[in-house]
Rosetta silent file (secondary structure, phi, psi, omega in degrees, C-alpha in Angstrom):
SEQUENCE: MEIVEIERHESGIVRLVMKHEAARNAMGEELRGTLLPAFTELLSDTKTRVIIIASALKDFSVGGDLSKMDTLGDPEAGRRRMLSAHRLARLLLSADKPLIAEVRGHAVGAGAGLALACDTIVMGENASMGFPFPRIGLTPDFGIAYTLPQRIGFAKARQALLYARNFKGADALTIGLADDVVPDESVAVKAMERAREIAALPSFATALTKRMMECSDDPVAVLDFEAMAQPLCFASNDFREGLSAFREKRKPNFGPVE
SCORE:     score description
SCORE:     0.000 S_00000001
   1 L     0.000  146.801 -175.943   99.962  123.460   57.767 S_00000001
   2 L   -85.256  134.249 -178.025  103.095  121.915   56.245 S_00000001
   3 L   -90.233    5.137  179.902  106.157  124.258   56.269 S_00000001
   4 E  -154.324  126.893  167.993  108.126  122.324   53.411 S_00000001
   5 E  -120.362  146.780 -175.213  106.580  121.143   50.337 S_00000001
   6 E  -115.289  114.959 -179.581  108.063  118.674   47.884 S_00000001
   7 E  -101.734  118.222  179.192  107.469  119.128   44.153 S_00000001
   8 E   -99.777  126.552  170.212  108.486  116.152   41.753 S_00000001
   9 L  -111.188 -166.540 -176.256  109.011  117.179   38.069 S_00000001
  10 H   -77.867  169.261  166.932  110.181  115.396   35.149 S_00000001
  11 H    69.428   14.878 -178.812  113.801  114.060   34.557 S_00000001
  12 H    87.102   -1.581  174.612  114.350  113.612   38.364 S_00000001
  13 E   -78.076  133.174  176.956  114.021  117.207   39.253 S_00000001
  14 E  -120.948  140.582  178.795  112.761  117.871   42.764 S_00000001
  15 E  -119.358  114.303  163.043  111.825  121.423   43.997 S_00000001
  16 E   -89.488  113.107 -170.144  111.781  121.749   47.758 S_00000001
  17 E  -111.599  126.261  166.160  109.703  124.727   48.690 S_00000001
  18 E   -86.294  144.794 -179.879  109.898  126.353   52.082 S_00000001
  19 L  -146.006   38.583  171.886  106.710  127.951   53.323 S_00000001
  20 L   -58.756   58.158 -167.906  107.366  128.910   57.026 S_00000001
  21 H   -61.272  -31.856 -175.026  105.187  131.988   56.823 S_00000001
  22 H   -68.219  -30.663 -173.843  105.095  132.635   60.643 S_00000001
  23 H  -114.964   19.740 -177.336  108.971  132.858   60.671 S_00000001
  24 L    37.582   48.237  178.967  109.537  134.288   56.978 S_00000001
  25 L    54.722   34.627 -179.741  111.511  131.024   56.652 S_00000001
  26 L   -68.929  149.308 -172.081  113.896  131.817   59.454 S_00000001
  27 L   -91.549   61.357  171.622  116.418  128.838   59.801 S_00000001
  28 L   -99.642 -177.119 -168.689  115.149  127.988   63.390 S_00000001
  29 H   -63.958  -23.961  171.167  114.764  124.771   64.821 S_00000001
  30 H   -70.393  -47.264  175.075  111.160  124.037   63.406 S_00000001
  31 H   -71.878  -32.006 -175.792  112.259  124.662   59.793 S_00000001
  32 H   -69.776  -46.244  177.738  115.716  123.071   60.205 S_00000001
  33 H   -51.556  -23.753 -175.305  113.841  119.977   61.824 S_00000001
  34 H  -103.790  -24.463 -171.568  111.694  119.633   58.934 S_00000001
  35 H   -81.453  -43.927 -175.720  114.433  120.248   56.076 S_00000001
  36 H   -58.640  -52.886  172.938  116.931  117.723   57.631 S_00000001
  37 H   -67.385  -23.101  175.501  114.654  114.547   56.973 S_00000001
  38 H   -66.066  -49.795 -177.199  113.360  115.951   53.872 S_00000001
  39 H   -78.862  -27.646 -177.133  116.972  116.328   52.211 S_00000001
  40 H   -64.219  -39.021 -171.883  117.971  113.055   53.933 S_00000001
  41 H   -83.385  -37.566  171.073  115.501  111.154   52.041 S_00000001
  42 H   -58.445  -44.165  178.226  115.898  112.985   48.659 S_00000001
  43 H   -66.000  -12.024  173.199  119.687  112.567   48.685 S_00000001
  44 H  -103.852   -1.526  167.779  119.342  108.859   49.147 S_00000001
  45 L   -67.410  120.110 -171.444  116.581  108.607   46.429 S_00000001
  46 L   -81.649  -12.798 -176.056  118.108  107.258   43.363 S_00000001
  47 L   -77.963  -27.289  175.887  115.068  108.664   41.262 S_00000001
  48 L   -73.765  131.870  178.002  116.271  112.273   42.280 S_00000001
  49 L  -120.596  -23.563  167.669  118.792  113.729   40.247 S_00000001
  50 E  -152.967  154.062 -158.533  118.782  117.454   41.048 S_00000001
  51 E  -137.225  113.585  169.503  117.141  119.503   43.934 S_00000001
  52 E   -86.040  126.209  173.588  115.903  123.081   43.514 S_00000001
  53 E  -103.001  111.984 -173.714  115.675  124.791   46.817 S_00000001
  54 E  -136.777 -169.211 -172.453  113.130  127.600   46.708 S_00000001
  55 E  -135.411  143.450  173.093  110.595  129.578   48.831 S_00000001
  56 L   -83.808  -14.752 -175.333  106.907  130.154   48.589 S_00000001
  57 L   -97.510 -167.211 -178.943  107.191  133.384   50.359 S_00000001
  58 L   -79.735  -28.665 -179.552  108.420  136.821   49.294 S_00000001
  59 L  -107.232  151.830  175.448  111.736  136.134   50.880 S_00000001
  60 L   -69.357  -59.356 -176.648  114.052  133.055   50.510 S_00000001
  61 E  -167.412  132.110 -178.949  114.983  133.212   54.263 S_00000001
  62 L   -87.366    7.888  179.964  115.563  135.651   56.751 S_00000001
  63 L   100.942 -135.210 -174.995  118.249  133.927   58.633 S_00000001
  64 L   -83.253  149.473  174.994  118.366  132.705   62.204 S_00000001
  65 L   -88.241   90.610 -170.381  115.390  133.001   64.240 S_00000001
  66 L   -62.582   -3.621  178.862  116.153  135.916   66.509 S_00000001
  67 L   -81.393  -17.465  177.924  112.821  135.580   68.498 S_00000001
  68 L  -107.747  -14.840 -174.241  114.346  132.351   70.047 S_00000001
  69 H   -76.521  -10.931 -179.310  117.858  133.539   70.524 S_00000001
  70 H   -81.667   18.729 -179.099  117.367  135.186   74.045 S_00000001
  71 H  -112.164    1.869 -157.558  117.576  131.707   75.495 S_00000001
  72 L  -106.322    9.444 -173.418  121.052  131.108   74.263 S_00000001
  73 L   -78.059   -5.793  169.427  123.117  132.921   76.964 S_00000001
  74 L   -87.566  115.897 -174.699  123.909  129.432   78.315 S_00000001
  75 H   -47.064  -37.410 -179.584  126.965  128.207   76.354 S_00000001
  76 H   -72.028  -27.399 -170.832  125.574  124.539   76.391 S_00000001
  77 H   -88.889  -19.597  179.364  122.157  125.477   74.943 S_00000001
  78 H   -77.955  -42.913  174.668  124.172  127.713   72.260 S_00000001
  79 H   -66.623  -39.779 -169.682  126.356  124.617   71.389 S_00000001
  80 H   -71.522  -32.067 -173.207  123.276  122.289   71.292 S_00000001
  81 H   -75.194  -43.435 -172.260  121.670  124.863   68.863 S_00000001
  82 H   -80.007  -33.736  176.903  124.806  125.217   66.276 S_00000001
  83 H   -62.311  -38.260 -175.153  125.226  121.249   66.352 S_00000001
  84 H   -70.964  -30.780 -174.089  121.605  120.913   65.292 S_00000001
  85 H   -80.558  -19.566 -171.876  122.156  123.421   62.613 S_00000001
  86 H   -84.278  -15.757  176.024  125.430  121.778   61.677 S_00000001
  87 H   -78.105  -32.930  170.792  123.641  118.448   61.024 S_00000001
  88 H   -64.079  -41.156 -170.611  121.806  120.206   58.276 S_00000001
  89 H   -84.596  -33.136  164.077  124.854  122.120   56.783 S_00000001
  90 H   -65.264  -34.595  167.866  126.920  119.051   56.707 S_00000001
  91 H   -59.848  -48.281 -171.225  124.403  116.969   54.833 S_00000001
  92 H   -65.198  -37.579  178.434  124.210  119.851   52.081 S_00000001
  93 H   -58.784  -34.818  178.812  127.771  120.234   52.006 S_00000001
  94 H   -83.269  -11.963 -167.006  128.294  116.627   51.423 S_00000001
  95 L   -56.233  142.922 -179.764  125.478  116.095   48.903 S_00000001
  96 L   -93.406  -27.030  174.694  126.436  114.151   45.853 S_00000001
  97 L   -83.509  147.724 -178.173  123.382  115.547   44.066 S_00000001
  98 L   -62.363  139.808  168.731  123.464  118.972   42.425 S_00000001
  99 E  -118.699  148.291 -174.271  121.542  121.696   44.359 S_00000001
 100 E  -131.334  121.362  165.323  120.092  124.752   42.916 S_00000001
 101 E   -96.504  136.083  168.113  119.004  127.804   45.054 S_00000001
 102 E  -103.186   90.065 -165.197  116.180  129.730   43.915 S_00000001
 103 E  -104.772  115.623 -179.651  116.348  133.077   45.451 S_00000001
 104 L  -115.148  148.368  169.022  113.775  135.970   45.662 S_00000001
 105 L    81.490 -146.764  175.677  113.613  138.424   48.221 S_00000001
 106 E   -90.100  146.483  167.399  116.127  138.463   51.203 S_00000001
 107 E  -136.575   98.230 -162.425  118.442  135.593   51.812 S_00000001
 108 E  -130.263  146.070  170.682  120.212  136.810   55.027 S_00000001
 109 L    62.827 -130.796  169.630  122.478  135.240   57.621 S_00000001
 110 H   -54.621  -22.316  170.938  121.820  131.402   57.676 S_00000001
 111 H   -76.566  -31.580  170.971  119.443  131.652   54.930 S_00000001
 112 H   -76.699   -8.898  167.207  122.256  132.964   52.714 S_00000001
 113 H   -81.925  -16.691 -178.635  124.297  130.096   54.032 S_00000001
 114 H   -72.768  -59.019  168.062  121.600  127.701   52.870 S_00000001
 115 H   -31.596  -57.094  172.870  121.951  129.409   49.403 S_00000001
 116 H   -63.344  -26.530  168.952  125.531  128.973   49.506 S_00000001
 117 L   -51.030  -19.196  173.871  125.368  125.441   50.167 S_00000001
 118 L   -88.561  156.567 -173.095  124.253  125.123   46.842 S_00000001
 119 L   -69.757  -36.696 -167.608  126.009  124.448   43.463 S_00000001
 120 E  -135.447  139.441  171.489  124.055  127.146   41.401 S_00000001
 121 E  -128.771  122.565  175.893  122.524  130.202   42.744 S_00000001
 122 E  -115.382  114.187 -170.432  119.690  131.950   40.787 S_00000001
 123 E  -107.379  141.722  170.746  118.710  135.410   42.052 S_00000001
 124 E   -68.797  157.316  164.986  115.824  137.911   41.101 S_00000001
 125 L   -56.989  -25.855  179.697  117.138  141.367   40.304 S_00000001
 126 L  -103.713   -0.549 -177.105  115.556  142.730   43.342 S_00000001
 127 L   -83.548  159.387 -173.207  116.693  139.934   45.527 S_00000001
 128 E  -138.545  148.561  175.360  119.478  140.471   48.196 S_00000001
 129 E  -126.222  126.036 -166.609  122.017  138.243   49.954 S_00000001
 130 E  -136.142  152.107 -169.309  123.350  139.531   53.242 S_00000001
 131 L  -128.145   62.235 -166.983  125.838  138.916   56.232 S_00000001
 132 L   -83.587   17.620 -159.654  124.581  140.837   59.053 S_00000001
 133 H   -59.992  -60.543 -178.477  126.339  138.945   61.774 S_00000001
 134 H   -50.010  -28.751  178.024  128.532  141.707   63.303 S_00000001
 135 H   -61.239  -27.003 -175.392  125.498  144.055   63.656 S_00000001
 136 H  -118.296   28.668  176.153  124.038  141.789   66.332 S_00000001
 137 L    64.228   42.111  176.450  127.397  140.647   67.893 S_00000001
 138 L  -140.604  173.188 -175.834  127.801  137.325   66.308 S_00000001
 139 L  -103.768  156.837  175.689  130.352  135.352   63.858 S_00000001
 140 L   -61.120  149.814 -178.397  129.112  133.925   60.697 S_00000001
 141 L  -140.374 -173.931 -177.915  127.408  130.438   60.895 S_00000001
 142 L    50.867   48.956  175.147  125.997  127.578   58.708 S_00000001
 143 L    67.397    7.473 -171.249  129.440  127.213   57.088 S_00000001
 144 H   -65.629  -27.793  170.803  129.569  130.516   55.459 S_00000001
 145 H   -72.904   -5.279  164.688  133.230  131.308   56.348 S_00000001
 146 H   -83.948  -62.943 -168.194  133.894  128.259   54.209 S_00000001
 147 H   -72.185  -28.322  178.822  131.463  128.615   51.429 S_00000001
 148 H   -65.626  -55.214  165.826  131.669  132.189   50.978 S_00000001
 149 H   -59.023  -42.465  176.519  135.412  132.462   50.143 S_00000001
 150 H   -54.701  -35.830 -175.208  134.917  129.272   47.998 S_00000001
 151 H   -82.067  -56.339 -167.544  132.449  131.251   45.847 S_00000001
 152 H  -121.958   26.806  179.814  133.939  134.946   45.617 S_00000001
 153 L    82.570  155.594 -176.072  137.364  134.653   46.954 S_00000001
 154 H   -66.979  -48.524 -176.867  138.996  135.314   50.358 S_00000001
 155 H   -63.274  -34.210 -176.819  139.495  139.029   50.071 S_00000001
 156 H   -77.113  -42.355  177.586  135.910  139.720   48.981 S_00000001
 157 H   -47.930  -57.258 -172.697  134.567  137.207   51.512 S_00000001
 158 H   -56.923  -50.473 -178.531  136.530  138.973   54.210 S_00000001
 159 H   -59.181  -50.878 -178.805  135.155  142.410   53.419 S_00000001
 160 H   -56.121  -52.036  166.870  131.506  141.011   53.144 S_00000001
 161 H   -91.550  -11.986  164.474  131.609  139.487   56.593 S_00000001
 162 H   -83.295  -13.461  171.668  133.556  141.870   58.409 S_00000001
 163 L  -101.555    0.733  177.035  131.602  144.770   57.192 S_00000001
 164 L    55.027   42.145 -179.282  128.317  143.028   57.270 S_00000001
 165 L   -66.765  147.037  175.036  127.724  143.679   53.589 S_00000001
 166 E  -122.873  146.627 -170.436  124.290  143.033   51.576 S_00000001
 167 E  -130.610  114.457  176.293  124.473  142.340   48.015 S_00000001
 168 E   -80.736  177.604 -176.923  121.694  142.907   45.516 S_00000001
 169 H   -38.976  -71.514 -163.606  121.023  141.045   42.313 S_00000001
 170 H   -67.205  -35.679  166.081  123.471  142.749   40.000 S_00000001
 171 H   -60.437  -29.064  177.187  126.284  143.127   42.405 S_00000001
 172 H   -63.453  -47.468  178.011  125.838  139.620   43.523 S_00000001
 173 H   -60.204  -43.798 -169.911  126.417  138.611   39.823 S_00000001
 174 H   -75.713  -16.412 -179.699  129.436  140.840   39.333 S_00000001
 175 H  -104.812  -18.065  178.246  131.386  139.329   42.393 S_00000001
 176 L   113.784   -2.888 -166.050  130.368  135.721   41.704 S_00000001
 177 L   -78.169  -27.363  165.414  127.961  135.349   44.480 S_00000001
 178 L  -117.589  150.870 -174.535  125.098  134.462   41.894 S_00000001
 179 L   -90.322  -32.114 -167.009  125.366  132.412   38.778 S_00000001
 180 E  -145.201  122.009  171.468  122.367  133.840   37.292 S_00000001
 181 E  -126.217  137.119 -168.386  120.263  137.065   37.845 S_00000001
 182 E  -143.367  167.015  165.291  116.871  137.563   36.107 S_00000001
 183 L   -43.206  139.653  178.656  113.654  139.425   36.583 S_00000001
 184 H   -41.970  -49.078 -170.438  112.135  138.610   39.920 S_00000001
 185 H   -77.336   -5.385 -179.976  109.166  136.728   38.088 S_00000001
 186 H  -107.622   20.074 -177.835  111.630  134.548   36.017 S_00000001
 187 H   -71.592  -37.042 -173.990  113.534  133.195   38.901 S_00000001
 188 H   -87.193  -28.680  165.086  111.775  129.974   39.183 S_00000001
 189 H   -57.372  -49.131 -174.967  111.739  129.534   35.348 S_00000001
 190 H   -72.641  -27.683 -173.850  115.545  130.141   35.086 S_00000001
 191 H   -78.175  -38.625 -176.661  116.218  127.623   38.236 S_00000001
 192 H   -81.412  -24.162  174.496  114.196  125.026   36.335 S_00000001
 193 H   -74.113  -30.064  176.022  115.979  125.448   33.034 S_00000001
 194 H   -75.079  -30.351  176.000  119.141  125.047   34.930 S_00000001
 195 H   -59.722  -40.354 -168.700  117.805  122.026   36.649 S_00000001
 196 H   -78.891  -27.570  170.620  116.773  120.302   33.345 S_00000001
 197 H   -55.005  -52.451 -178.959  120.349  121.078   32.068 S_00000001
 198 H   -79.816  -23.792 -174.974  122.006  119.387   34.674 S_00000001
 199 H   -72.841  -21.828 -172.583  119.490  116.687   35.224 S_00000001
 200 L   -83.891  -12.717  179.863  120.254  115.608   31.567 S_00000001
 201 L   -83.812  165.982  170.366  124.030  114.958   32.376 S_00000001
 202 L   -77.132  132.669 -159.940  125.114  111.711   34.139 S_00000001
 203 H   -66.232  -47.216 -168.323  124.389  111.482   37.635 S_00000001
 204 H   -68.096  -47.893  169.170  127.420  109.202   38.645 S_00000001
 205 H   -50.644  -49.475 -177.852  129.898  111.776   36.947 S_00000001
 206 H   -62.648  -45.240  174.525  128.324  114.835   38.344 S_00000001
 207 H   -53.366  -45.019  177.673  128.644  113.214   41.796 S_00000001
 208 H   -69.999  -24.922 -174.351  132.332  112.390   41.603 S_00000001
 209 H   -76.250  -40.842 -179.172  132.924  115.874   40.045 S_00000001
 210 H   -60.036  -45.173 -177.560  131.328  117.415   43.307 S_00000001
 211 H   -68.296  -39.886  173.552  133.590  115.323   45.510 S_00000001
 212 H   -47.136  -52.166 -160.265  136.660  116.173   43.139 S_00000001
 213 H   -63.531  -37.484 -173.585  135.958  119.965   43.573 S_00000001
 214 L   -51.605  -25.217 -176.895  136.102  119.590   47.449 S_00000001
 215 L  -118.010   12.858 -178.583  139.999  119.211   47.076 S_00000001
 216 L   -61.336  -11.735 -177.854  140.598  121.649   44.408 S_00000001
 217 L   -92.703    3.024 -173.695  143.009  123.750   46.457 S_00000001
 218 L  -134.914   99.251 -166.935  145.345  120.655   46.650 S_00000001
 219 H   -65.449  -38.948  179.081  146.600  119.618   43.231 S_00000001
 220 H   -61.468  -38.832  175.157  148.150  116.156   44.628 S_00000001
 221 H   -69.203  -31.535 -179.685  144.653  115.350   46.200 S_00000001
 222 H   -75.701  -39.425  177.625  142.809  116.213   42.892 S_00000001
 223 H   -55.590  -45.776 -168.368  145.439  113.983   40.819 S_00000001
 224 H   -66.114  -55.357  179.272  144.802  111.263   43.462 S_00000001
 225 H   -52.497  -51.734 -179.362  140.869  111.634   43.209 S_00000001
 226 H   -51.639  -51.724 -174.290  141.187  111.612   39.412 S_00000001
 227 H   -69.234  -11.588  171.370  143.064  108.243   39.290 S_00000001
 228 H   -90.973  -42.601 -159.391  140.225  106.741   41.433 S_00000001
 229 H   -85.731  -55.664 -175.658  137.247  108.459   39.792 S_00000001
 230 H   -40.261  -52.278  179.393  138.183  108.400   36.021 S_00000001
 231 H   -71.275  -15.856  162.109  138.413  104.515   35.896 S_00000001
 232 H   -57.404  -53.124 -178.999  135.095  104.361   37.582 S_00000001
 233 H   -52.998  -47.659 -176.754  133.747  106.497   34.915 S_00000001
 234 H   -48.773  -46.800 -171.077  135.503  104.412   32.151 S_00000001
 235 L   -81.959   -3.964 -176.337  133.543  101.249   33.390 S_00000001
 236 L   -84.376  158.212  179.758  130.227  102.966   33.615 S_00000001
 237 H   -72.525  -27.236  178.838  127.141  102.655   31.415 S_00000001
 238 H   -56.123  -42.784 -154.856  127.038  106.614   31.342 S_00000001
 239 H   -86.754  -40.322 -177.941  130.575  106.800   29.667 S_00000001
 240 H   -64.934  -41.193 -176.891  129.588  103.861   26.966 S_00000001
 241 H   -62.434  -49.774 -178.574  126.318  105.790   26.250 S_00000001
 242 H   -51.458  -47.824 -167.330  128.246  109.125   25.976 S_00000001
 243 H   -83.821  -20.584  169.974  130.894  107.767   23.701 S_00000001
 244 H   -73.032  -41.427  168.384  128.361  106.045   21.515 S_00000001
 245 H   -47.023  -45.370 -165.638  126.230  109.341   21.252 S_00000001
 246 H   -63.938  -52.978  177.396  129.561  111.053   20.306 S_00000001
 247 H   -59.954  -40.052 -176.391  130.283  108.648   17.599 S_00000001
 248 H   -90.305   -3.287  171.281  126.917  108.362   16.181 S_00000001
 249 L    72.801   48.043  169.270  126.386  112.260   16.280 S_00000001
 250 L  -142.317  172.996 -163.430  123.177  112.239   18.416 S_00000001
 251 L   -85.619  122.781  169.876  122.225  113.517   22.005 S_00000001
 252 L   -44.136  161.147  178.100  123.130  111.108   24.727 S_00000001
 253 L  -143.597   78.112  174.470  120.317  109.432   26.827 S_00000001
 254 L   -70.693  134.474 -169.326  121.632  108.863   30.218 S_00000001
 255 L   -88.716 -168.230 -167.430  119.948  106.437   32.474 S_00000001
 256 L   -82.680  170.388  177.008  119.339  106.645   36.328 S_00000001
 257 L   -41.503  130.464 -172.721  121.962  106.289   38.785 S_00000001
 258 L   -83.526    0.000    0.000  124.151  103.114   38.534 S_00000001
């Protein structure tokens, strides 16, 4: 049985659905090994404009596969595992295409890290995102010590990670951990609504904006990036279409990635 399913929708929207039922979508070697080539292909596909990451199970992902961690007492084995996980994390954190997390149930540990690698997080009102690493004697992984402060600020992230906090839908929305919180049965609908909204925008400018945001804590780097990116946008078909649509008072029709 496939543990990842790819659904292709209109306007270049792709929904990647995790369904590793035996492990509750734990981010172990089997699921990571399936996600890596799937994302590699989707991120290089010019027909794909936005990717929704979802789960067919009641939980998004329960984190690391603890059933396999008793073999990691050897530092070399532990490092191999981390480097394997980092291949997927690095790919997602450098993705040019918008990523949307569709979170129901638990998104815990590395599962929370997977959601945090996304640009938009849609959570169900009964969903929860948690960081239990200290409770089992571990430090955060899957890039969470970077992505969580980027989302909710350093002070709140420090409290969440040091005290192994868990956030339900409403609290997640309050602190900025989630972008939308809706009834559990409406999560997929809201995520698709978000995907349609961003798929209607020009992919080239969206990709450059994602890269620009990576240097947002350095004003000089942002200005340098602007000086490179904006002239490229000025020369693009997307800008010409956007400008024409504005002048003609109509909705723009942006084409495929240039």
